[in-house]
Amino acid sequence: MKSVLVLYYSRSGHTARVARRIWETLVAEGNQADMMDVIEADREGVQWDKYDLYIVGCPVLYGTYPKPFYEFVGKHKDMLNAKPHSFFNVSVVARTPIKATPEGNRYMQKFLQKSPWVPRDVKCIAGKVDYPNWGWLDTKMIQMIMKMTKGPTDPTAVIDYTDWEDVKTYARHCLTLA
């Protein structure tokens, strides 16, 4: 049995849902696991030595990662590096096979170049288009990106590209790191 901390940043809830599926899989496999938003972890603190493994996730928002996430991994990079760990990003761009790989996902490559923390294990997970639940500006911006990448632009579209079985496989993979 391993003790795992799943840390995540989520803006509209989908990355939190991915983190929850990872957490559920870890627990179902007989491990002890906790799940925390990075904002909560930063404010409340983390008992880093309690865990054998860290799994950290963040969505890609307009081609980048939110500033609070960069600040968190910068502040805690030594603790993250002290134990086995993995990082996953969530983006609609990863809906295509080549962009679902760390090598083919320019946002993952950008993170690895720019981040103060350079994770040893990484995963790209396809996200969700959810126009009805996004504000006007987000909808227009994502529609523009989708038009350029030949994705859905219908403002009523809700399409979950996440392969939930692959998310569970990823959680099991992470257990092999510790």
Short mmCIF file of N, CA and C in Angstrom, two decimals, residues 7 36-46 48 72 76:
data_model
loop_
_atom_site.label_atom_id
_atom_site.label_comp_id
_atom_site.label_asym_id
_atom_site.label_seq_id
_atom_site.Cartn_x
_atom_site.Cartn_y
_atom_site.Cartn_z
N LEU A 7 -2.48 16.44 -6.23
CA LEU A 7 -2.60 17.89 -6.19
C LEU A 7 -3.09 18.37 -7.56
N MET A 36 -5.94 17.38 -3.02
CA MET A 36 -6.02 18.79 -2.61
C MET A 36 -5.83 19.70 -3.81
N ASP A 37 -6.60 20.78 -3.83
CA ASP A 37 -6.37 21.86 -4.77
C ASP A 37 -5.07 22.55 -4.36
N VAL A 38 -4.26 22.99 -5.31
CA VAL A 38 -2.97 23.62 -4.97
C VAL A 38 -3.15 24.90 -4.17
N ILE A 39 -4.24 25.62 -4.36
CA ILE A 39 -4.49 26.83 -3.58
C ILE A 39 -4.70 26.45 -2.12
N GLU A 40 -5.51 25.43 -1.89
CA GLU A 40 -5.72 24.93 -0.53
C GLU A 40 -4.42 24.41 0.06
N ALA A 41 -3.67 23.65 -0.72
CA ALA A 41 -2.41 23.09 -0.24
C ALA A 41 -1.43 24.19 0.15
N ASP A 42 -1.41 25.25 -0.63
CA ASP A 42 -0.50 26.36 -0.34
C ASP A 42 -0.92 27.11 0.92
N ARG A 43 -2.21 27.32 1.07
CA ARG A 43 -2.72 28.07 2.23
C ARG A 43 -2.71 27.25 3.52
N GLU A 44 -3.11 25.99 3.40
CA GLU A 44 -3.25 25.14 4.58
C GLU A 44 -1.98 24.36 4.91
N GLY A 45 -1.11 24.20 3.93
CA GLY A 45 0.10 23.42 4.13
C GLY A 45 -0.10 21.96 3.78
N VAL A 46 1.00 21.30 3.53
CA VAL A 46 0.99 19.88 3.17
C VAL A 46 1.98 19.15 4.06
N TRP A 48 4.22 16.87 3.60
CA TRP A 48 4.91 16.24 2.48
C TRP A 48 5.47 14.87 2.82
N PHE A 72 2.92 27.88 -7.24
CA PHE A 72 2.90 26.73 -6.33
C PHE A 72 4.06 25.78 -6.61
N HIS A 76 7.29 24.95 -4.16
CA HIS A 76 7.38 23.61 -3.57
C HIS A 76 8.18 22.62 -4.41
#
